[in-house]
Short mmCIF file of C-alpha atoms in Angstrom, two decimals:
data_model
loop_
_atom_site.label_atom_id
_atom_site.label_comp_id
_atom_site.label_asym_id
_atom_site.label_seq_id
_atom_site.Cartn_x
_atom_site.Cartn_y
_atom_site.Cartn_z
CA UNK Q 1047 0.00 0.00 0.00
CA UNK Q 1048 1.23 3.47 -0.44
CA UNK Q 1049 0.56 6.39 2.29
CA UNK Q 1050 -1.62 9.30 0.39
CA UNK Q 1051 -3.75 12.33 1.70
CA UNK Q 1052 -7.01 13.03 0.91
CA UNK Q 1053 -6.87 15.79 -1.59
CA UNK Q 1054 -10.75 15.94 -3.05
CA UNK Q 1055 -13.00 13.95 -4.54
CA UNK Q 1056 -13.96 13.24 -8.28
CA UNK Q 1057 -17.59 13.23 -9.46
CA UNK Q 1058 -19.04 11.05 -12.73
CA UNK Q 1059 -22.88 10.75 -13.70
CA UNK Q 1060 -22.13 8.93 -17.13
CA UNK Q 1061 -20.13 5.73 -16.00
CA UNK Q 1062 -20.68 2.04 -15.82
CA UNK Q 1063 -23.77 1.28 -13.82
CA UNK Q 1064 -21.52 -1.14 -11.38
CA UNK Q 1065 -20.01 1.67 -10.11
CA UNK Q 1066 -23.08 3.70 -8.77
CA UNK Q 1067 -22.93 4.72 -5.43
CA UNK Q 1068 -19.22 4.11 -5.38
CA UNK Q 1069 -17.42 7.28 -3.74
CA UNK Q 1070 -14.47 8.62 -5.93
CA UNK Q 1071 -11.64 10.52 -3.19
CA UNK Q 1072 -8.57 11.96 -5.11
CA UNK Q 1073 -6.06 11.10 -2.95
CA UNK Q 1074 -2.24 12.40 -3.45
CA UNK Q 1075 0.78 10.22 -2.45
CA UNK Q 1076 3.05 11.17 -0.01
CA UNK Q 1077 6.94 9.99 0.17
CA UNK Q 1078 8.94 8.15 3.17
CA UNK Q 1079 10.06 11.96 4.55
CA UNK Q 1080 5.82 12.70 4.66
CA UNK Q 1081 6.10 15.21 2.08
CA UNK Q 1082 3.49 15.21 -0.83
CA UNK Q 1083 4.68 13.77 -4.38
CA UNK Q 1084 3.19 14.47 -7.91
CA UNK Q 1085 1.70 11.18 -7.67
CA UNK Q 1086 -2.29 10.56 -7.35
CA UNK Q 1087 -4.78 8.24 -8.13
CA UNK Q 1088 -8.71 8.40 -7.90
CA UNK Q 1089 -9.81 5.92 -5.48
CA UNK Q 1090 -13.10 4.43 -4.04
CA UNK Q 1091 -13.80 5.04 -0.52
CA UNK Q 1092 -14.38 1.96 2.22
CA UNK Q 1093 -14.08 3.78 5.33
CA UNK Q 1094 -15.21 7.10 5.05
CA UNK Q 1095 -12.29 9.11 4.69
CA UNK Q 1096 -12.27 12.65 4.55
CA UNK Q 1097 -9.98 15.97 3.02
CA UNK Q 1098 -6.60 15.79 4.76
CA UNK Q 1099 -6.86 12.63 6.25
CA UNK Q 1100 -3.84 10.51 5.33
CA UNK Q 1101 -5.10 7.10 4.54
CA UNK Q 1102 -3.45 3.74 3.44
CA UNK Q 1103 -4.36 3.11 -0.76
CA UNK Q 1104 -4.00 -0.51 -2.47
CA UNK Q 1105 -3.89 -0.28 -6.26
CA UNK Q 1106 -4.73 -3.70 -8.72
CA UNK Q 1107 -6.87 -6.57 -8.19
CA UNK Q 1108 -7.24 -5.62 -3.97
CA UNK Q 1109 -9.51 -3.09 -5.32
CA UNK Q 1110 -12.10 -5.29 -5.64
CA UNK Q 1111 -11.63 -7.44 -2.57
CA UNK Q 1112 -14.42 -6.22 -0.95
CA UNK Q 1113 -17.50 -8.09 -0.64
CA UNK Q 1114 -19.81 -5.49 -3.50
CA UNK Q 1115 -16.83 -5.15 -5.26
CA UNK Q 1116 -15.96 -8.00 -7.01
CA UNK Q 1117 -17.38 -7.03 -10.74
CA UNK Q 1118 -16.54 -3.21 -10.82
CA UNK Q 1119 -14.12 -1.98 -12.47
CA UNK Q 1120 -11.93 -0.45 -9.81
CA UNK Q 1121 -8.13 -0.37 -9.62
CA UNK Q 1122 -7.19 2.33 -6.37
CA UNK Q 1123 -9.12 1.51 -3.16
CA UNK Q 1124 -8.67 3.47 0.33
CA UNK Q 1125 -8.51 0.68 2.40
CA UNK Q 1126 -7.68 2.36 5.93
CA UNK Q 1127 -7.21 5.95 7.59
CA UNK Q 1128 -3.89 6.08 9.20
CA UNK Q 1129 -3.75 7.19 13.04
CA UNK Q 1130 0.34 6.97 13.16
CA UNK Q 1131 3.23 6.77 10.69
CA UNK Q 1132 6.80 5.51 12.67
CA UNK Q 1133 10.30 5.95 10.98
CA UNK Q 1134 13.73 4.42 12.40
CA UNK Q 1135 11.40 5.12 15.91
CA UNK Q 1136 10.44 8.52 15.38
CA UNK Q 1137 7.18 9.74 15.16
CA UNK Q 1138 6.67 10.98 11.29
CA UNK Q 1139 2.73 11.61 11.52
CA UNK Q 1140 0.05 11.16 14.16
CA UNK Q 1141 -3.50 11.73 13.46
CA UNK Q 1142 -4.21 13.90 16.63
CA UNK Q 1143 -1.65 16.15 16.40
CA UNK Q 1144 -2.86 17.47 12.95
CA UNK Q 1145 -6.00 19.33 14.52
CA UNK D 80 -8.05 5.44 -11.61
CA UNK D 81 -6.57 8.57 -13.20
CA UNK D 82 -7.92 11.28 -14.76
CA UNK D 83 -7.54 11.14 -18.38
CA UNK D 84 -8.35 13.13 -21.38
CA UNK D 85 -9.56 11.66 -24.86
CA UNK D 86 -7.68 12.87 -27.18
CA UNK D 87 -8.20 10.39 -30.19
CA UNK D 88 -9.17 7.04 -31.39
CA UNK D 89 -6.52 4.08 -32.81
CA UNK D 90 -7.76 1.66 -35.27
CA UNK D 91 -6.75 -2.00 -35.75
CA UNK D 92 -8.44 -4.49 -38.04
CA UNK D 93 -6.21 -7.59 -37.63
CA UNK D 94 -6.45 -7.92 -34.12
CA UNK D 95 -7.35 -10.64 -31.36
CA UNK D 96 -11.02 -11.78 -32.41
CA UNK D 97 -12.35 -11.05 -29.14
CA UNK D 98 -11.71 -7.52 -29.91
CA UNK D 99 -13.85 -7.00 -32.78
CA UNK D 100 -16.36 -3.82 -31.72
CA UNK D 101 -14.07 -2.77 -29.12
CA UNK D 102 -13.52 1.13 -29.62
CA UNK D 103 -10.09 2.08 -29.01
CA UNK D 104 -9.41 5.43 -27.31
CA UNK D 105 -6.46 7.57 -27.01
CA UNK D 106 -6.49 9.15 -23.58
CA UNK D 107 -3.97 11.35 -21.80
CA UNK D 108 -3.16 11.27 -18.41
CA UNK D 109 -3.73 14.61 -16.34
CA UNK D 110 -2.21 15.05 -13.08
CA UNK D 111 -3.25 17.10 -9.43
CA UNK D 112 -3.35 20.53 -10.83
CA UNK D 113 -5.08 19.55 -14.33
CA UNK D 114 -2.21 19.82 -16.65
CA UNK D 115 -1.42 17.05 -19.13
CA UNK D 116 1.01 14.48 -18.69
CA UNK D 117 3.66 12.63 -20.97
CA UNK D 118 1.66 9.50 -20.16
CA UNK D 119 -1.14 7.44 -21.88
CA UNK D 120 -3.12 4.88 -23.03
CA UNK D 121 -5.18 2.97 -25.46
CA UNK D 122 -8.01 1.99 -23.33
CA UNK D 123 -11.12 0.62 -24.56
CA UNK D 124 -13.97 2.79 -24.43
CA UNK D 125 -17.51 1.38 -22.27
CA UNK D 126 -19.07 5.13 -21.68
CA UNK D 127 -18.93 6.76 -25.17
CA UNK D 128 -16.57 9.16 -24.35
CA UNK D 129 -16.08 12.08 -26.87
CA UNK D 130 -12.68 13.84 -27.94
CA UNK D 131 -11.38 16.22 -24.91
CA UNK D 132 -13.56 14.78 -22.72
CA UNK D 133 -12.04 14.36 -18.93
CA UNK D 134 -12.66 10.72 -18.59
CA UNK D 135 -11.26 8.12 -15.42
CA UNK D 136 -9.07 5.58 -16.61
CA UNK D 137 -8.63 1.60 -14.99
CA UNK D 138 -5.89 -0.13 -15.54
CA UNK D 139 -4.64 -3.77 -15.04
CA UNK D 140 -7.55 -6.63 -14.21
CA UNK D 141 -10.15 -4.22 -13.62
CA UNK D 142 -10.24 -3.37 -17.42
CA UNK D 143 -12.16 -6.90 -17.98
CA UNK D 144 -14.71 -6.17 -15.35
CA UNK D 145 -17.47 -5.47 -17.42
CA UNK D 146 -19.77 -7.75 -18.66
CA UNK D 147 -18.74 -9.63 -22.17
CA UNK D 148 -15.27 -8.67 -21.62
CA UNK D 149 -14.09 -11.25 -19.22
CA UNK D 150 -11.89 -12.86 -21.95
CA UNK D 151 -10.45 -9.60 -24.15
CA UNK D 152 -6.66 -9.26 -23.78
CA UNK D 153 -7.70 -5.69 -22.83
CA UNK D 154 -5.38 -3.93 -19.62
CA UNK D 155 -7.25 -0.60 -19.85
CA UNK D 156 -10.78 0.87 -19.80
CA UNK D 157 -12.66 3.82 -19.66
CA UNK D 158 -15.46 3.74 -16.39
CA UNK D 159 -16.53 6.81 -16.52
CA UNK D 160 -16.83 10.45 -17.86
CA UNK D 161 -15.93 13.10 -15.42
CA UNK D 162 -18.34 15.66 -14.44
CA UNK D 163 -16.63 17.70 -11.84
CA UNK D 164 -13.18 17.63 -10.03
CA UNK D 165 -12.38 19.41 -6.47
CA UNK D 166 -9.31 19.98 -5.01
CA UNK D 167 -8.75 21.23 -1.32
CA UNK D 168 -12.31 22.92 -1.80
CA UNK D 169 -11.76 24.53 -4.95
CA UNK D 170 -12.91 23.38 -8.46
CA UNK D 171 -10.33 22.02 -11.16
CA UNK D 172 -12.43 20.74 -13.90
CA UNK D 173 -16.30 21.39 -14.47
CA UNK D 174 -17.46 19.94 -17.58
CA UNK D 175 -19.55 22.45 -18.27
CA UNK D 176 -17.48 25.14 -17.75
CA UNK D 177 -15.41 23.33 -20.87
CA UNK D 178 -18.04 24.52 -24.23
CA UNK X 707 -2.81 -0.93 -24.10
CA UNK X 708 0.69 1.02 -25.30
CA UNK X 709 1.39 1.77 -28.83
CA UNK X 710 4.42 0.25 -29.89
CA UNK X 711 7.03 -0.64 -33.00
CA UNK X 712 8.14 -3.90 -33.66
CA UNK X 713 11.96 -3.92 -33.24
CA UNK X 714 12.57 -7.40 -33.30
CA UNK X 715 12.82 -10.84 -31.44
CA UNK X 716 14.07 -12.55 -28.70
CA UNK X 717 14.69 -16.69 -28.99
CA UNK X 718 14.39 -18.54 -26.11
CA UNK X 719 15.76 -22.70 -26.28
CA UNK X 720 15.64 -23.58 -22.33
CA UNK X 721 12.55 -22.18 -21.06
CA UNK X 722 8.93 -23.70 -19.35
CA UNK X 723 7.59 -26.27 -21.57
CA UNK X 724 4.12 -24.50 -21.66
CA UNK X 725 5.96 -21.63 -23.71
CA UNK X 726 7.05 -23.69 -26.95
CA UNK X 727 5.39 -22.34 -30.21
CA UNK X 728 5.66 -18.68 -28.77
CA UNK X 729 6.79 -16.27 -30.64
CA UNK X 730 8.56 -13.85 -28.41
CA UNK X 731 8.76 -9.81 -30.49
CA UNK X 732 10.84 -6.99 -29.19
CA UNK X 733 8.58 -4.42 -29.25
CA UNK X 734 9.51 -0.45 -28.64
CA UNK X 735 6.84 1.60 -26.94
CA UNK X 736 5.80 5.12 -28.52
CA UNK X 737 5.02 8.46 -27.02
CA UNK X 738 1.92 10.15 -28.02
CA UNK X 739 4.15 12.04 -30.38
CA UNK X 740 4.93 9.32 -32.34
CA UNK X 741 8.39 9.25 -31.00
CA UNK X 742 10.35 5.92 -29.99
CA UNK X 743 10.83 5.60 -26.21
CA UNK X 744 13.38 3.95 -24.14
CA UNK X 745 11.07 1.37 -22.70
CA UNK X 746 10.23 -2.27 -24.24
CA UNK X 747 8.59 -5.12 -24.03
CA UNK X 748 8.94 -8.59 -25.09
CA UNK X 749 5.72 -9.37 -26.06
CA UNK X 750 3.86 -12.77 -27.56
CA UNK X 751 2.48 -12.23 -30.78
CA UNK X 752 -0.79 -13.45 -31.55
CA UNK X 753 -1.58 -11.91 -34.99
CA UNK X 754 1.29 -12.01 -37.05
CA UNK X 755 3.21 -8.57 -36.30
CA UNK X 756 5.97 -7.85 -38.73
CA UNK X 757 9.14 -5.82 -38.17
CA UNK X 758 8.47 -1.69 -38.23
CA UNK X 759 4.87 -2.53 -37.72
CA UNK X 760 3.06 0.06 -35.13
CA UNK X 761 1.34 -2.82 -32.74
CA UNK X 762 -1.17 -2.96 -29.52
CA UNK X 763 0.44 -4.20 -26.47
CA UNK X 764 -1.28 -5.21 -23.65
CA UNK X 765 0.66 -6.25 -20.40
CA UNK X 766 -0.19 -8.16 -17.02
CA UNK X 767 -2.93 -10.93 -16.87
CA UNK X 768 -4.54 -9.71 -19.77
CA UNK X 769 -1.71 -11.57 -22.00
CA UNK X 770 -3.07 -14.63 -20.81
CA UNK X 771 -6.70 -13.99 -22.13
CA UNK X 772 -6.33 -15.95 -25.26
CA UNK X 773 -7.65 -19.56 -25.61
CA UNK X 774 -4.42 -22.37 -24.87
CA UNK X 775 -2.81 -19.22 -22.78
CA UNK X 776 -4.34 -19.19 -19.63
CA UNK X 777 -1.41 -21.32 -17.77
CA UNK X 778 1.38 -19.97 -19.59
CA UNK X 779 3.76 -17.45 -17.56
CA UNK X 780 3.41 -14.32 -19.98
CA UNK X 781 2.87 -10.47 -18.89
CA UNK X 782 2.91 -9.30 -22.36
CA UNK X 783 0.57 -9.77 -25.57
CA UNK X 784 0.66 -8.37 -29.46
CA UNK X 785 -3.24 -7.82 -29.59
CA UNK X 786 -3.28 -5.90 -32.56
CA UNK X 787 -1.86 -4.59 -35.75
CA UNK X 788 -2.47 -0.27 -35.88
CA UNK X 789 -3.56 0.89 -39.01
CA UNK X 790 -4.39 4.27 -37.99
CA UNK X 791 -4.02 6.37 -34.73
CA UNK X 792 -5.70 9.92 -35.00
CA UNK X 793 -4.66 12.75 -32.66
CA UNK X 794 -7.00 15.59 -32.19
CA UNK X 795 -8.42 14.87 -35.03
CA UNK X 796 -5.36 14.76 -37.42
CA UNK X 797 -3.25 11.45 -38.04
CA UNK X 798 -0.58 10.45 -36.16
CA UNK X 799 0.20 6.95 -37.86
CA UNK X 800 -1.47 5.54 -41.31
CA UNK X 801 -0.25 1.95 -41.87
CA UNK X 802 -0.76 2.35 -45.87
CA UNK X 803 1.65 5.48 -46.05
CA UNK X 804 4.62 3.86 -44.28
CA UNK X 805 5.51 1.62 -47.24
CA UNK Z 76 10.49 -9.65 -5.50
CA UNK Z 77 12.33 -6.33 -4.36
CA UNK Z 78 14.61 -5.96 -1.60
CA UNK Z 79 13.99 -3.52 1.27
CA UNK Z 80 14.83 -2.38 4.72
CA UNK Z 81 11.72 -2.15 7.74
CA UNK Z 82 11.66 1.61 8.64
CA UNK Z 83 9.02 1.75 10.56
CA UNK Z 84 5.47 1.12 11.48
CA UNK Z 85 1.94 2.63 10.40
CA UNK Z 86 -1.23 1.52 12.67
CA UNK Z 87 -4.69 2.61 11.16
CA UNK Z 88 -7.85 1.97 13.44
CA UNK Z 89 -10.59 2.73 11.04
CA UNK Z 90 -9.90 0.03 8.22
CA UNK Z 91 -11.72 -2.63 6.72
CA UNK Z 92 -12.67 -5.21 9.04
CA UNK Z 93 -11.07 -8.29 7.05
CA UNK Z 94 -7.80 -5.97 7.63
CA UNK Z 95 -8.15 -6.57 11.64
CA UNK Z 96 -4.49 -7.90 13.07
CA UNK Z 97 -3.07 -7.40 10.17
CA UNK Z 98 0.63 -5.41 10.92
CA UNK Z 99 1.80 -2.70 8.27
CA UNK Z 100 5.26 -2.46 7.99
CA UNK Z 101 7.44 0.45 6.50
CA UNK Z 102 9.68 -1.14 4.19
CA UNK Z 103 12.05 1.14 2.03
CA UNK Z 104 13.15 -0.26 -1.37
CA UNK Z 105 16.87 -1.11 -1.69
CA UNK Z 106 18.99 -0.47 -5.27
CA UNK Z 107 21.08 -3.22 -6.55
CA UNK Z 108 24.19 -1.50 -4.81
CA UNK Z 109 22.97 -1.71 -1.60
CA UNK Z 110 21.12 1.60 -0.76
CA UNK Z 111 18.25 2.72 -0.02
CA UNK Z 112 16.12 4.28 -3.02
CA UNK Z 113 12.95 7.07 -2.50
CA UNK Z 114 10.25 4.24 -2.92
CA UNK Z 115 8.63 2.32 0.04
CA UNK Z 116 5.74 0.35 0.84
CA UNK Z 117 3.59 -0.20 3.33
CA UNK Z 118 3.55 -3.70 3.48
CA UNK Z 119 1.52 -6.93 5.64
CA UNK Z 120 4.39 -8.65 7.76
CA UNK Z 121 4.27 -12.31 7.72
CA UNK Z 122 7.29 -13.31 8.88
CA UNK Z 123 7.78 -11.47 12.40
CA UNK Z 124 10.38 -8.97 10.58
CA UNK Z 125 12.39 -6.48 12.78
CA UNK Z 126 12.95 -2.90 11.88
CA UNK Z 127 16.29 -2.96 10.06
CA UNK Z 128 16.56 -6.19 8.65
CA UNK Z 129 16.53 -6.34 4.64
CA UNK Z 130 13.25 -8.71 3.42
CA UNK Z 131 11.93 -9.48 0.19
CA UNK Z 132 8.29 -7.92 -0.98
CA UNK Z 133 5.95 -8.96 -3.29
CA UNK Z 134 3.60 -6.94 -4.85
CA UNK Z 135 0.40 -7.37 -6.37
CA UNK Z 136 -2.13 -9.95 -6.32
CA UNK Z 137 0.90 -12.58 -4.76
CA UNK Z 138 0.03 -10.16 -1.09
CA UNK Z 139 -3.10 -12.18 -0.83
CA UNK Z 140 -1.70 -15.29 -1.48
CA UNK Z 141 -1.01 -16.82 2.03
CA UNK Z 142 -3.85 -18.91 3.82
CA UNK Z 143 -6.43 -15.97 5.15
CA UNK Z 144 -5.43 -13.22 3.25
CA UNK Z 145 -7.16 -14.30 -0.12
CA UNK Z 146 -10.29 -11.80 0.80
CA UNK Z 147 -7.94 -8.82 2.43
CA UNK Z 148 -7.55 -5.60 0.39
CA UNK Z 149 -3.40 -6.42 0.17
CA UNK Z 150 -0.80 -4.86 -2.20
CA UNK Z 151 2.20 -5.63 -0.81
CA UNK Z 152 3.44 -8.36 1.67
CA UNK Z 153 6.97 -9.07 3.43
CA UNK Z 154 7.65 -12.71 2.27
CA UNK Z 155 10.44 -13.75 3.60
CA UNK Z 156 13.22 -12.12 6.09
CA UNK Z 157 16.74 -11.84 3.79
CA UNK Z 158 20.05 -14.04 5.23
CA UNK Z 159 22.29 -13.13 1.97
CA UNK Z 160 22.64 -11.01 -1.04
CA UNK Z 161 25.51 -11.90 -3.26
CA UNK Z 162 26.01 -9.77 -6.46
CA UNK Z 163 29.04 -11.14 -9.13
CA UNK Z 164 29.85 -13.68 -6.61
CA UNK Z 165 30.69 -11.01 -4.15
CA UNK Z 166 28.63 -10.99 -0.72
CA UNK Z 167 26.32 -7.37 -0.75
CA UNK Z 168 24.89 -7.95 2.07
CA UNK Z 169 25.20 -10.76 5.05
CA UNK Z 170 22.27 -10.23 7.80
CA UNK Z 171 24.77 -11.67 10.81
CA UNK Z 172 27.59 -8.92 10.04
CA UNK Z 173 25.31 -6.13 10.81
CA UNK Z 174 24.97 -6.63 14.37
CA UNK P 1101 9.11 -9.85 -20.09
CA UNK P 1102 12.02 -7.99 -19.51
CA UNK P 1103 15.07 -9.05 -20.94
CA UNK P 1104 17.57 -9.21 -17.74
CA UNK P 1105 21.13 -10.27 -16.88
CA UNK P 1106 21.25 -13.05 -14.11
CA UNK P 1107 23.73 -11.13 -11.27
CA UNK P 1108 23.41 -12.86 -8.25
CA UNK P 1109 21.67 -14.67 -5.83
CA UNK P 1110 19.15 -14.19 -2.50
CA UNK P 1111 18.94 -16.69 0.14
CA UNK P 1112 15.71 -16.27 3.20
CA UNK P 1113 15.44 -18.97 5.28
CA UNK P 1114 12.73 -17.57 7.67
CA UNK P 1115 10.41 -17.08 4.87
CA UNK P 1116 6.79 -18.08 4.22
CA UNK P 1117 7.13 -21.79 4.01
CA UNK P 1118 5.37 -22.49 0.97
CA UNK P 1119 8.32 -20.45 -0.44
CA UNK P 1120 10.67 -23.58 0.53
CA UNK P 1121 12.64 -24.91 -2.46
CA UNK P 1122 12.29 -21.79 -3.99
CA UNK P 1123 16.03 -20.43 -5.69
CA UNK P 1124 15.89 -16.37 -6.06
CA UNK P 1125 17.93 -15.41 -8.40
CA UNK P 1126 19.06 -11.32 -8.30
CA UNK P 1127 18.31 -10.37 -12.14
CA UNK P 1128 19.02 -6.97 -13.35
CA UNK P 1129 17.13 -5.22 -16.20
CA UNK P 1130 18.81 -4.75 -19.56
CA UNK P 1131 17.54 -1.45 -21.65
CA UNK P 1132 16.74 -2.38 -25.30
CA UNK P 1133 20.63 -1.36 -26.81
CA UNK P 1134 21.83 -4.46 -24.36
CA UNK P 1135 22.69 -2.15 -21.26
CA UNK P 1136 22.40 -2.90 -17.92
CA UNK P 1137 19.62 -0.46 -16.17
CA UNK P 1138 19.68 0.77 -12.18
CA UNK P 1139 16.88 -2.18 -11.97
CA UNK P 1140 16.35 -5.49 -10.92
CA UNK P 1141 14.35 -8.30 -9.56
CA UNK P 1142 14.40 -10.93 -7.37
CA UNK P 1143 12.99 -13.49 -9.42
CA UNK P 1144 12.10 -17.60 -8.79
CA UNK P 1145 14.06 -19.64 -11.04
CA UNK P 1146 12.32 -21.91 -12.87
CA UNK P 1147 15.39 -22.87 -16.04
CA UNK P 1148 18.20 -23.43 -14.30
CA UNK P 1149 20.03 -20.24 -14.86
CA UNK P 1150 23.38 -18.83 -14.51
CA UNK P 1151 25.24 -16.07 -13.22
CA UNK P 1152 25.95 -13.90 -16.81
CA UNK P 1153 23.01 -15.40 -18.50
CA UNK P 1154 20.59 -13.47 -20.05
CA UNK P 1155 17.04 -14.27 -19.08
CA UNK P 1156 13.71 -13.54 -19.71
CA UNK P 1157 11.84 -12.30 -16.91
CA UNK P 1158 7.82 -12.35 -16.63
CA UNK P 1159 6.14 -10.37 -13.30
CA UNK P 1160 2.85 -9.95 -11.76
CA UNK P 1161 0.33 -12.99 -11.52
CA UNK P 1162 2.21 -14.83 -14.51
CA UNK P 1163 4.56 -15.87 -11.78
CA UNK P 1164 2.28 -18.11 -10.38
CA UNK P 1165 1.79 -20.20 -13.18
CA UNK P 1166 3.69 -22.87 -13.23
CA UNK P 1167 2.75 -26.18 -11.33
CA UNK P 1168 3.03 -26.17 -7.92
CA UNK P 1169 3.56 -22.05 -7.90
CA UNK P 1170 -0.27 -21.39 -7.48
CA UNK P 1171 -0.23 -20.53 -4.20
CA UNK P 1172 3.24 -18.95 -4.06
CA UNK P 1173 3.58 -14.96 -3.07
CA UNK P 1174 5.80 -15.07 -5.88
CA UNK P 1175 5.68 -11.89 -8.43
CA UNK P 1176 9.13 -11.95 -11.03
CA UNK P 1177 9.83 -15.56 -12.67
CA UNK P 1178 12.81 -16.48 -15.03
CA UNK P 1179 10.47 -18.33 -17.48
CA UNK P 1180 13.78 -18.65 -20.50
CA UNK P 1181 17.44 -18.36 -21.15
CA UNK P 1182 18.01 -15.79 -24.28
CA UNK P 1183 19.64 -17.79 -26.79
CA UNK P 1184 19.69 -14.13 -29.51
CA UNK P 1185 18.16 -10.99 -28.87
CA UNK P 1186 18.15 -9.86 -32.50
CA UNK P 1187 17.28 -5.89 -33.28
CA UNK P 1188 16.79 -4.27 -36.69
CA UNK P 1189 17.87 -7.17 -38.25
CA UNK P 1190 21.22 -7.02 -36.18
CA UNK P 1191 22.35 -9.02 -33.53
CA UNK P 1192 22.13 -7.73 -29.81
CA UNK P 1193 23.01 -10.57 -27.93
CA UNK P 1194 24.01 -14.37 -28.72
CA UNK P 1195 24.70 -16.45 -25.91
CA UNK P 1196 27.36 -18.34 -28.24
CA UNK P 1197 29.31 -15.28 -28.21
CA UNK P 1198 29.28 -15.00 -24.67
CA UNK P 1199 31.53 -17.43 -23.85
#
């Protein structure tokens, strides 16, 4: 998975029918130092995630791993929001410290 | 998924029969702040997507989700046309802001 | 799928028994400009690509889609022969006036 | 597979159920001379790795491969904890000199 | 595939167990004018090759499809040894040569 934060979201009326009701988040990756990269991808939500949250993203076939999911045609899901990040023991984000 | 803009059409007549009727679309990647990318594909087209159209892209396994495809050699699809994208509370694309 | 030129092949002696009869192509990918780039594949050929030829290449499971493929260990497929690719709505490649 | 070092840590509360138990490891991606390159991932331990120790990660659809995980939203998995690298018959890297 | 130059090897023994048997081999990419790139795999071997070989290297799911690999978290396979890379008509590589 990579670590991304939740940017905005992505709206479509005219798409394949499997994927109404599916929440699209545009969610920006973010590098081993926490910094932002040029680096996004448009995911479907599973846990409610909202702007600025930095979540945990799984890209390919885990897309669809959830039970709904199987038949749409989704390659980026949001799979978790991230409370803490660690590095070589040092705190690199915490969830309660951003607010 | 990524963003995407059509910006033309390939044609192949001796191809994999499976493909015959598939519409083959030449779409541009975009990135975060809506400029174009050095990046594409040839994805196959299940929305009818027009040129410069914003469009979201799958790639990989999901491109085979749709019903009838399950056996195309196809790695790429387009799911859905964009209507609007937001970033940190501001708007990047509105369609109809485009004609 | 990635446009791409067929540079050449690749023979293989000692390799899994399920790949015998493959023909393995060295195939160039192309920018949207029409430009070579430094990126390849080697690709299976399933239509009869010839050297120069502009081709469709899809990669990852997808190469396996075609019937007596399914178990063989390939991540990259010739779909397609191009005969025309049309950017914003002027042509980029026409088979007919390469020869 | 790619080779990386365990850098840390992330813990995410609010994630999809099947992902309950499930420890997310840091790993940073290691170059074929031995140091560490700007790509990570945040993968599922299933070996007990330590932070510091060099393991081997595989990507993809072969995360969800292990008895359990075939329904979990995986990307990336820690498959095995690394005793050797040797590179031109010249040792790289030998897990019991570096403590 | 990826054509790929057999450097070295990777021994885990506290690994997933169905990984036992297993021989990684360290394979680094070759660019399409026979160089070596900054990029490798670790790779099952299924051919028996050697260090100096030139391989061909499939990733993703086609890893997992040889017999007995189903259930493997494997994602890079050697599936050949190159006998002749062959490029415009010119030879790249002959393994003949090599030796």
């Amino acid at each position: 998975m990579q670590i991304a934060q939740v940017r905005g979201t992505v709206v479509s009326t005219q798409k394949d029918q499997s994927l109404t009701g599916v929440k699209f988040l545009l969610v920006q990756f973010i590098d081993e130092e926490g910094q932002l990269l040029p680096k996004y991808e448009v995911a479907a939500d599973s846990v409610g995630a909202g702007v600025n949250e930095w979540v945990l993203v799984s890209r390919g076939s885990a897309a669809r791993k959830l039970s709904g999911s199987e038949h749409r045609p989704l390659d980026a899901l949001v799979v978790g929001i991230i409370d803490t990040v660690n590095l070589d023991g040092l705190s690199l984000y915490n969830k309660r410290e951003q607010y």
